[in-house]
XYZ file of C-alpha atoms in Angstrom:
508
model
C 151.413 0.385 109.247
C 152.444 -1.714 112.201
C 156.503 -2.353 112.779
C 157.493 -5.899 112.867
C 160.200 -7.124 115.666
C 163.240 -9.022 114.273
C 163.468 -12.431 115.561
C 167.519 -12.616 116.510
C 167.273 -15.408 118.945
C 165.942 -18.299 119.837
C 165.350 -21.150 122.633
C 163.692 -24.513 120.687
C 162.894 -27.576 122.716
C 160.701 -29.889 121.838
C 159.078 -33.228 122.090
C 157.528 -33.269 118.550
C 159.910 -33.084 115.553
C 157.916 -33.049 112.550
C 158.418 -30.816 110.142
C 160.771 -28.489 112.760
C 163.542 -29.405 110.386
C 162.242 -26.356 107.720
C 161.443 -24.000 110.558
C 165.039 -24.293 112.116
C 166.813 -24.606 108.742
C 164.729 -20.788 108.085
C 165.907 -19.132 110.959
C 169.564 -20.356 110.674
C 168.695 -18.394 107.222
C 167.829 -15.620 108.440
C 170.618 -15.849 111.494
C 169.402 -16.420 114.443
C 170.812 -17.860 116.762
C 169.497 -21.542 118.253
C 169.249 -22.486 121.570
C 168.115 -25.680 122.865
C 168.201 -28.791 124.587
C 168.775 -32.576 124.439
C 166.894 -34.663 121.694
C 166.143 -31.076 120.174
C 169.249 -30.202 119.886
C 170.737 -33.485 118.523
C 168.217 -33.022 115.808
C 169.435 -30.033 114.872
C 172.879 -30.763 115.147
C 171.980 -33.448 113.062
C 170.899 -30.873 110.080
C 174.565 -29.167 110.530
C 173.024 -26.321 111.840
C 174.894 -24.192 114.594
C 173.284 -24.760 118.369
C 174.288 -23.539 121.336
C 173.313 -26.256 124.214
C 171.033 -24.822 127.124
C 174.268 -26.616 129.604
C 175.809 -23.656 128.069
C 174.076 -20.871 129.384
C 173.146 -22.640 132.687
C 176.379 -24.027 133.922
C 174.008 -26.856 134.618
C 173.609 -29.875 133.481
C 170.134 -31.699 132.909
C 169.503 -33.020 135.902
C 166.932 -35.452 137.903
C 165.855 -37.474 134.658
C 165.444 -34.799 132.487
C 162.770 -33.031 134.704
C 164.705 -29.979 135.413
C 166.978 -28.991 132.121
C 165.506 -24.680 131.066
C 164.297 -24.288 135.129
C 167.032 -20.889 135.591
C 166.755 -17.507 135.350
C 169.313 -17.594 132.435
C 166.392 -18.428 130.341
C 163.358 -17.130 131.985
C 165.311 -13.639 132.084
C 166.321 -13.692 128.748
C 162.448 -14.696 128.367
C 160.602 -12.370 130.162
C 162.624 -9.298 129.744
C 160.970 -6.233 129.400
C 162.900 -4.600 126.681
C 161.781 -0.755 126.756
C 162.736 -0.935 130.495
C 166.187 0.139 131.546
C 166.180 -1.469 134.949
C 165.354 -4.988 133.046
C 168.242 -4.590 130.627
C 170.877 -3.083 132.994
C 169.603 -6.709 135.184
C 170.887 -8.868 131.866
C 174.100 -6.700 131.324
C 174.857 -7.847 134.876
C 173.735 -10.979 135.139
C 175.520 -11.816 131.450
C 172.016 -13.305 130.406
C 170.937 -12.919 127.183
C 167.790 -12.028 125.134
C 165.743 -14.611 124.213
C 162.814 -13.926 121.081
C 161.513 -16.623 120.292
C 160.155 -19.865 122.040
C 158.931 -22.963 120.236
C 158.091 -25.399 123.043
C 155.984 -28.364 123.342
C 154.058 -30.013 125.640
C 154.523 -33.458 127.101
C 151.865 -35.705 125.326
C 149.460 -36.103 128.823
C 146.128 -36.519 127.618
C 147.796 -39.209 124.917
C 149.939 -41.268 127.227
C 146.318 -41.418 129.532
C 144.066 -42.224 126.362
C 147.168 -45.419 125.825
C 146.261 -47.141 129.129
C 149.658 -46.343 130.359
C 150.569 -46.860 134.346
C 150.290 -43.819 136.753
C 154.200 -43.663 136.248
C 154.528 -42.912 133.357
C 151.272 -40.465 133.058
C 152.673 -38.158 136.113
C 156.064 -38.312 133.781
C 154.430 -36.472 131.083
C 153.037 -33.446 133.051
C 155.340 -30.856 131.801
C 156.793 -28.542 134.021
C 160.037 -26.848 131.904
C 157.592 -26.591 128.667
C 154.525 -24.966 130.163
C 156.868 -22.478 132.055
C 158.103 -21.705 128.854
C 155.186 -20.817 127.348
C 153.650 -18.879 129.745
C 156.805 -16.661 130.197
C 156.981 -16.178 126.032
C 152.832 -15.415 125.319
C 152.883 -13.121 128.853
C 155.957 -11.334 126.994
C 154.347 -11.036 123.860
C 155.017 -7.090 123.389
C 158.563 -8.794 123.378
C 158.591 -12.232 122.034
C 157.252 -14.786 119.944
C 155.931 -18.183 121.224
C 154.878 -21.194 118.983
C 153.488 -23.894 121.095
C 152.299 -26.749 118.532
C 153.827 -28.390 115.778
C 150.507 -27.234 114.383
C 151.418 -23.578 113.854
C 154.682 -24.555 112.309
C 153.657 -23.748 108.774
C 151.940 -21.158 108.961
C 155.489 -19.409 111.250
C 156.911 -20.130 108.217
C 155.211 -17.842 106.312
C 155.095 -15.577 108.680
C 158.532 -15.416 108.723
C 159.018 -15.441 105.246
C 156.582 -12.399 104.832
C 157.814 -10.073 107.668
C 161.375 -10.990 106.578
C 161.772 -12.659 109.713
C 160.088 -9.903 112.157
C 156.811 -10.244 114.247
C 154.419 -7.558 114.633
C 152.932 -6.763 118.227
C 149.672 -7.775 117.151
C 151.248 -11.604 115.463
C 152.678 -12.047 118.663
C 149.650 -11.360 121.274
C 147.842 -13.723 118.888
C 150.344 -16.228 119.101
C 150.483 -15.350 123.025
C 146.758 -16.365 123.088
C 146.959 -19.914 121.561
C 149.997 -20.601 123.437
C 147.557 -20.016 127.121
C 144.872 -21.664 125.246
C 146.842 -24.867 124.542
C 148.750 -24.480 128.844
C 144.412 -23.914 130.307
C 143.930 -26.976 128.381
C 146.970 -29.377 129.348
C 146.347 -28.246 132.851
C 142.645 -28.800 132.689
C 142.979 -32.297 131.458
C 145.698 -33.024 134.517
C 142.757 -32.007 136.814
C 140.257 -34.151 135.770
C 143.027 -37.144 135.560
C 143.698 -36.539 138.987
C 139.980 -35.902 140.270
C 138.433 -38.918 138.294
C 136.696 -39.710 141.630
C 135.138 -36.427 141.642
C 136.209 -35.642 144.830
C 136.602 -32.087 143.823
C 132.778 -29.935 142.842
C 134.949 -28.247 139.953
C 133.656 -27.737 136.423
C 136.739 -27.509 134.365
C 136.197 -28.904 130.795
C 138.251 -28.070 127.698
C 137.872 -28.931 123.939
C 140.352 -27.293 121.393
C 138.878 -28.469 118.397
C 135.714 -26.895 116.651
C 134.118 -26.989 113.790
C 131.768 -23.146 113.178
C 128.417 -24.168 111.578
C 126.658 -22.873 108.999
C 124.096 -21.306 112.178
C 122.412 -22.085 115.051
C 119.031 -23.459 116.169
C 117.602 -20.861 113.700
C 119.018 -18.379 111.113
C 119.789 -15.046 113.000
C 122.114 -18.051 115.911
C 125.622 -18.261 115.548
C 126.511 -22.209 115.975
C 129.678 -23.797 116.867
C 130.370 -27.517 117.752
C 133.476 -27.923 120.350
C 134.292 -31.820 119.385
C 136.363 -34.158 116.948
C 133.371 -35.376 115.396
C 135.950 -37.476 113.060
C 136.756 -40.039 115.902
C 132.815 -40.783 115.911
C 131.539 -40.775 112.742
C 133.093 -41.060 109.176
C 131.307 -39.206 106.873
C 130.830 -40.731 102.927
C 128.429 -38.105 101.506
C 126.314 -35.631 101.795
C 126.755 -31.493 103.393
C 128.363 -30.607 106.480
C 126.079 -31.207 109.575
C 123.907 -28.733 111.041
C 123.314 -27.502 114.563
C 120.359 -29.124 114.637
C 121.216 -32.058 112.532
C 123.749 -32.897 115.500
C 121.062 -32.707 118.462
C 119.049 -35.099 117.023
C 122.138 -37.517 115.761
C 123.862 -37.189 119.544
C 119.592 -38.404 120.786
C 119.584 -40.907 117.615
C 123.766 -42.187 118.946
C 121.885 -42.794 122.737
C 118.791 -44.666 121.335
C 120.475 -46.955 119.378
C 123.153 -48.154 122.153
C 120.188 -49.100 123.664
C 119.304 -52.440 121.637
C 121.357 -55.352 120.649
C 118.913 -56.706 118.621
C 118.649 -55.458 114.256
C 116.788 -52.358 115.138
C 116.172 -49.141 112.770
C 115.082 -45.935 114.313
C 114.172 -42.652 112.869
C 113.939 -39.287 114.536
C 112.785 -35.934 114.729
C 113.459 -33.476 117.103
C 115.172 -35.390 119.395
C 112.287 -37.721 119.219
C 111.850 -41.449 117.533
C 109.008 -41.092 115.263
C 109.739 -44.468 114.639
C 112.196 -47.670 115.558
C 111.159 -51.227 115.227
C 113.458 -54.219 116.270
C 112.982 -57.035 113.957
C 115.072 -59.833 112.581
C 115.958 -58.397 109.591
C 117.011 -54.749 108.271
C 114.358 -54.856 105.330
C 111.740 -55.621 108.154
C 112.966 -52.700 110.432
C 113.258 -50.658 108.471
C 109.522 -51.349 107.316
C 108.184 -51.338 110.054
C 110.044 -48.603 111.661
C 108.929 -46.225 108.628
C 104.674 -47.169 109.103
C 104.004 -45.428 112.677
C 104.706 -42.326 111.014
C 105.703 -41.489 107.793
C 104.728 -38.152 107.740
C 107.427 -37.267 109.899
C 109.821 -39.626 108.620
C 109.909 -37.194 105.863
C 112.881 -35.036 106.545
C 114.116 -36.936 109.313
C 117.236 -38.744 111.168
C 117.901 -42.486 110.421
C 119.593 -44.516 111.867
C 120.412 -48.254 112.477
C 122.946 -50.612 114.420
C 123.771 -53.502 111.237
C 125.242 -53.502 107.915
C 122.917 -51.918 105.314
C 122.195 -53.625 102.504
C 121.371 -52.897 98.837
C 117.909 -54.464 99.534
C 117.411 -51.739 102.743
C 118.774 -48.731 100.864
C 116.539 -48.956 97.700
C 113.702 -48.695 100.148
C 115.399 -45.928 101.465
C 116.517 -44.098 99.169
C 112.367 -43.252 98.339
C 112.518 -41.463 101.473
C 113.713 -37.625 101.790
C 115.665 -37.638 104.711
C 119.060 -35.639 106.419
C 121.342 -38.038 107.736
C 122.046 -41.689 107.361
C 123.765 -43.159 110.032
C 124.942 -47.177 109.714
C 128.045 -49.045 111.489
C 129.038 -50.318 107.856
C 127.412 -50.048 104.414
C 127.317 -52.390 101.244
C 128.979 -50.980 98.326
C 125.757 -51.686 96.479
C 123.908 -49.578 99.128
C 126.510 -46.384 99.113
C 125.907 -46.315 95.152
C 121.924 -46.362 95.763
C 122.535 -43.685 98.885
C 124.988 -41.029 97.291
C 122.553 -40.560 94.476
C 121.392 -37.515 96.021
C 124.471 -35.117 96.807
C 123.686 -33.295 100.083
C 122.453 -35.961 101.618
C 124.939 -36.759 104.683
C 125.663 -40.655 105.374
C 127.780 -41.653 108.151
C 129.625 -45.230 109.884
C 129.488 -44.439 113.119
C 133.012 -45.480 115.295
C 132.847 -47.711 118.299
C 133.082 -45.078 120.216
C 133.113 -44.964 124.024
C 131.072 -41.653 125.059
C 131.642 -39.755 127.848
C 129.244 -40.564 130.580
C 128.611 -36.793 132.235
C 125.894 -34.538 130.162
C 126.602 -30.234 130.812
C 124.084 -27.528 129.582
C 124.332 -24.612 129.884
C 121.587 -22.375 132.404
C 121.025 -18.884 133.666
C 124.163 -17.885 134.497
C 126.377 -21.378 135.097
C 126.352 -24.913 133.493
C 124.843 -27.749 135.295
C 126.711 -31.184 135.241
C 125.086 -34.446 135.466
C 125.373 -38.578 134.991
C 124.249 -39.751 132.231
C 120.853 -41.884 132.215
C 122.929 -44.879 131.386
C 120.426 -47.328 133.700
C 118.454 -49.986 130.906
C 116.031 -52.063 132.587
C 115.527 -55.635 131.763
C 112.939 -57.849 132.972
C 115.119 -58.681 135.869
C 114.353 -55.387 137.153
C 110.340 -55.171 136.756
C 108.506 -55.926 139.683
C 104.731 -57.270 138.744
C 102.387 -55.523 141.172
C 99.018 -56.724 139.834
C 97.366 -60.731 139.947
C 97.244 -60.491 136.181
C 101.445 -60.951 135.145
C 102.418 -60.129 131.340
C 102.668 -62.633 129.041
C 106.412 -63.163 127.340
C 105.659 -61.732 124.197
C 103.704 -58.666 126.751
C 107.096 -58.709 129.301
C 109.666 -58.146 125.467
C 107.746 -54.996 124.335
C 107.563 -53.336 128.125
C 111.206 -53.863 127.999
C 111.093 -52.694 124.209
C 108.917 -49.666 125.570
C 110.834 -48.621 128.404
C 113.986 -48.252 126.701
C 112.632 -45.593 124.182
C 110.637 -44.124 126.892
C 113.927 -42.988 128.360
C 114.529 -41.421 125.504
C 111.459 -39.297 124.739
C 111.056 -35.848 125.863
C 108.909 -35.081 128.963
C 106.237 -36.158 129.612
C 106.152 -39.123 127.339
C 103.871 -41.806 126.990
C 104.986 -45.076 124.758
C 102.707 -47.271 122.911
C 104.450 -50.836 121.503
C 103.773 -54.409 120.085
C 106.204 -56.671 118.759
C 108.926 -55.053 119.352
C 107.467 -52.041 117.450
C 106.406 -48.336 118.485
C 103.223 -47.471 117.156
C 102.840 -43.933 118.577
C 104.036 -41.779 121.460
C 102.902 -38.556 123.255
C 105.900 -36.155 123.694
C 106.737 -33.164 126.014
C 103.602 -32.982 127.591
C 102.886 -30.698 130.432
C 100.205 -33.376 131.613
C 100.590 -37.818 131.067
C 97.616 -37.762 130.702
C 97.909 -35.510 127.589
C 100.793 -37.764 126.559
C 98.475 -40.520 126.191
C 95.951 -39.165 124.924
C 98.516 -37.959 121.583
C 99.898 -41.795 121.517
C 96.704 -42.662 121.177
C 94.725 -40.000 118.708
C 98.298 -40.588 116.906
C 98.133 -44.372 116.454
C 94.760 -44.089 114.925
C 95.564 -40.963 112.556
C 97.785 -43.760 111.003
C 95.859 -47.196 111.472
C 97.316 -49.142 114.309
C 95.446 -50.967 116.321
C 95.987 -50.753 120.245
C 94.892 -54.307 121.446
C 97.020 -56.189 123.142
C 100.016 -53.328 122.645
C 102.060 -52.568 126.047
C 102.105 -48.643 127.675
C 104.975 -47.473 129.244
C 105.348 -44.014 131.341
C 108.482 -42.048 132.013
C 107.467 -41.170 135.627
C 104.535 -42.687 137.911
C 100.918 -42.205 137.327
C 99.766 -39.999 140.226
C 96.111 -40.918 139.463
C 94.454 -44.073 137.397
C 93.368 -41.907 134.471
C 95.688 -42.713 132.565
C 95.785 -46.592 133.059
C 91.468 -46.445 132.870
C 92.143 -44.774 129.666
C 94.429 -47.153 128.207
C 93.197 -49.951 128.870
C 89.590 -48.667 126.974
C 92.141 -47.905 124.548
C 93.046 -51.845 124.522
C 96.382 -52.057 126.227
C 96.957 -55.024 127.931
C 100.411 -54.287 130.042
C 101.523 -50.988 131.530
C 105.302 -50.227 133.213
C 106.472 -48.119 135.085
C 108.710 -46.946 138.134
C 105.813 -46.422 140.606
C 106.300 -44.561 143.746
C 103.190 -42.549 144.303
C 101.198 -42.162 147.149
C 98.439 -43.604 145.109
C 100.135 -45.789 143.614
C 97.195 -48.044 144.697
C 94.549 -46.614 142.334
C 95.940 -47.464 139.491
C 96.869 -51.316 140.928
C 93.524 -51.564 141.679
C 91.663 -50.115 138.383
C 94.397 -52.877 136.857
C 93.242 -55.659 138.851
C 89.399 -54.917 138.056
C 90.435 -54.627 134.652
C 92.910 -57.665 134.494
C 95.715 -55.600 133.045
C 99.146 -56.753 133.704
C 101.604 -53.708 135.834
C 105.386 -53.707 136.354
C 107.244 -51.230 138.416
C 110.983 -50.732 137.613
C 111.272 -47.983 140.370
C 113.100 -46.029 138.252
C 111.889 -42.639 136.802
C 113.223 -41.652 132.966
C 112.857 -38.031 133.158
C 114.513 -35.777 130.056
C 114.040 -32.188 129.427
């Protein structure tokens, strides 16, 4: 059985005092000598508990507006001394340095100050120096010292003191040390990213402390964990926990719906839209989106950018789906939608997401800016003799938004702001187009007068030829092929309109 080490002395200096009183009272009841500073010292004194000011130990006051309080050998010596080394013990005696067995210290709220839009000076002053040094020192010397580095640990620490009668085991102290280094490394990463906001230093430092262990990963034999704070983005009103695959689809859905300002409903499966429509009212948008591919919609992820009403909810309720996301719901709509216990219903909050994306690759990580460029009609350059009509321009803009969020190689066919079909993830653009045409035919869509969007340029004229034979009348693509003229010439000979955007939208 692992023996416990009694806590005889403690240094307490924290920014957040929430629930600290219970810890201090317990330590006092155990006969622990307490050292403290500034506001924490005053807090303890108001509890009527004896506390020794750090200034009495160091013979130095807090200076430089509180920037220097605990940075002193009499503090760090007491924390870092190795109790099993006679030389350390002798030096403590020589310099009258007391051993410190417990350090309770948290860090200044740097991230919170940045998030709240603090001035540069306010943010700089929230870079903790003494606190992070104390935490690191105590964690380094975990064989002899217990470190409590967050108010989130107070409850469990109280239970530990109760269970171990005022002591801790080395395994417990080592775990607390690991948690402390998790906190300090996260803190330093946040500071670095603040100073490197212009990306002048090419270094990958990202830290997320909130985690959610998933049922499994992409497949049942794979472990999965989500690192992040879903509650900042969604309020869950119903259903089971989101799975790994749910999260991938939800991410794709949130990115897609952000492209649209008018009433839009989208249905996604395996990160691609299998149905999407923009219409004057929600019920019409839902019905049109579902008609795109009712087969794939089964078990899909649904998202809209407007409040869901009871009439639309009644129709949605007829379909089996995994997740529904909307900015709000009528009460009557929720009554209908909550009839299925496992159905996940989310309210999307207005949160600004990061403009960066990361992916593990080989023995490292690749990072890039997210594809946030969205072309409008103003960005379209007509390159054919025939110009798109006003309706076609609207559909081209709609289709181009969608092609940007579909796996490459991809072709999107649309009409009247409704997805008719798409070819997704194909190894050739011709195959993507043929897949889209076949799918549209399967679900009874007439492609006459529809538009075609491509995520990249056409290296040959074959795609516009196939599109023309299918009834498509307008095309949007980036352009940039050395054989652009072949496609343009074909369109001119057959009265098709085609516009270039100058921007490729690969998605892998």
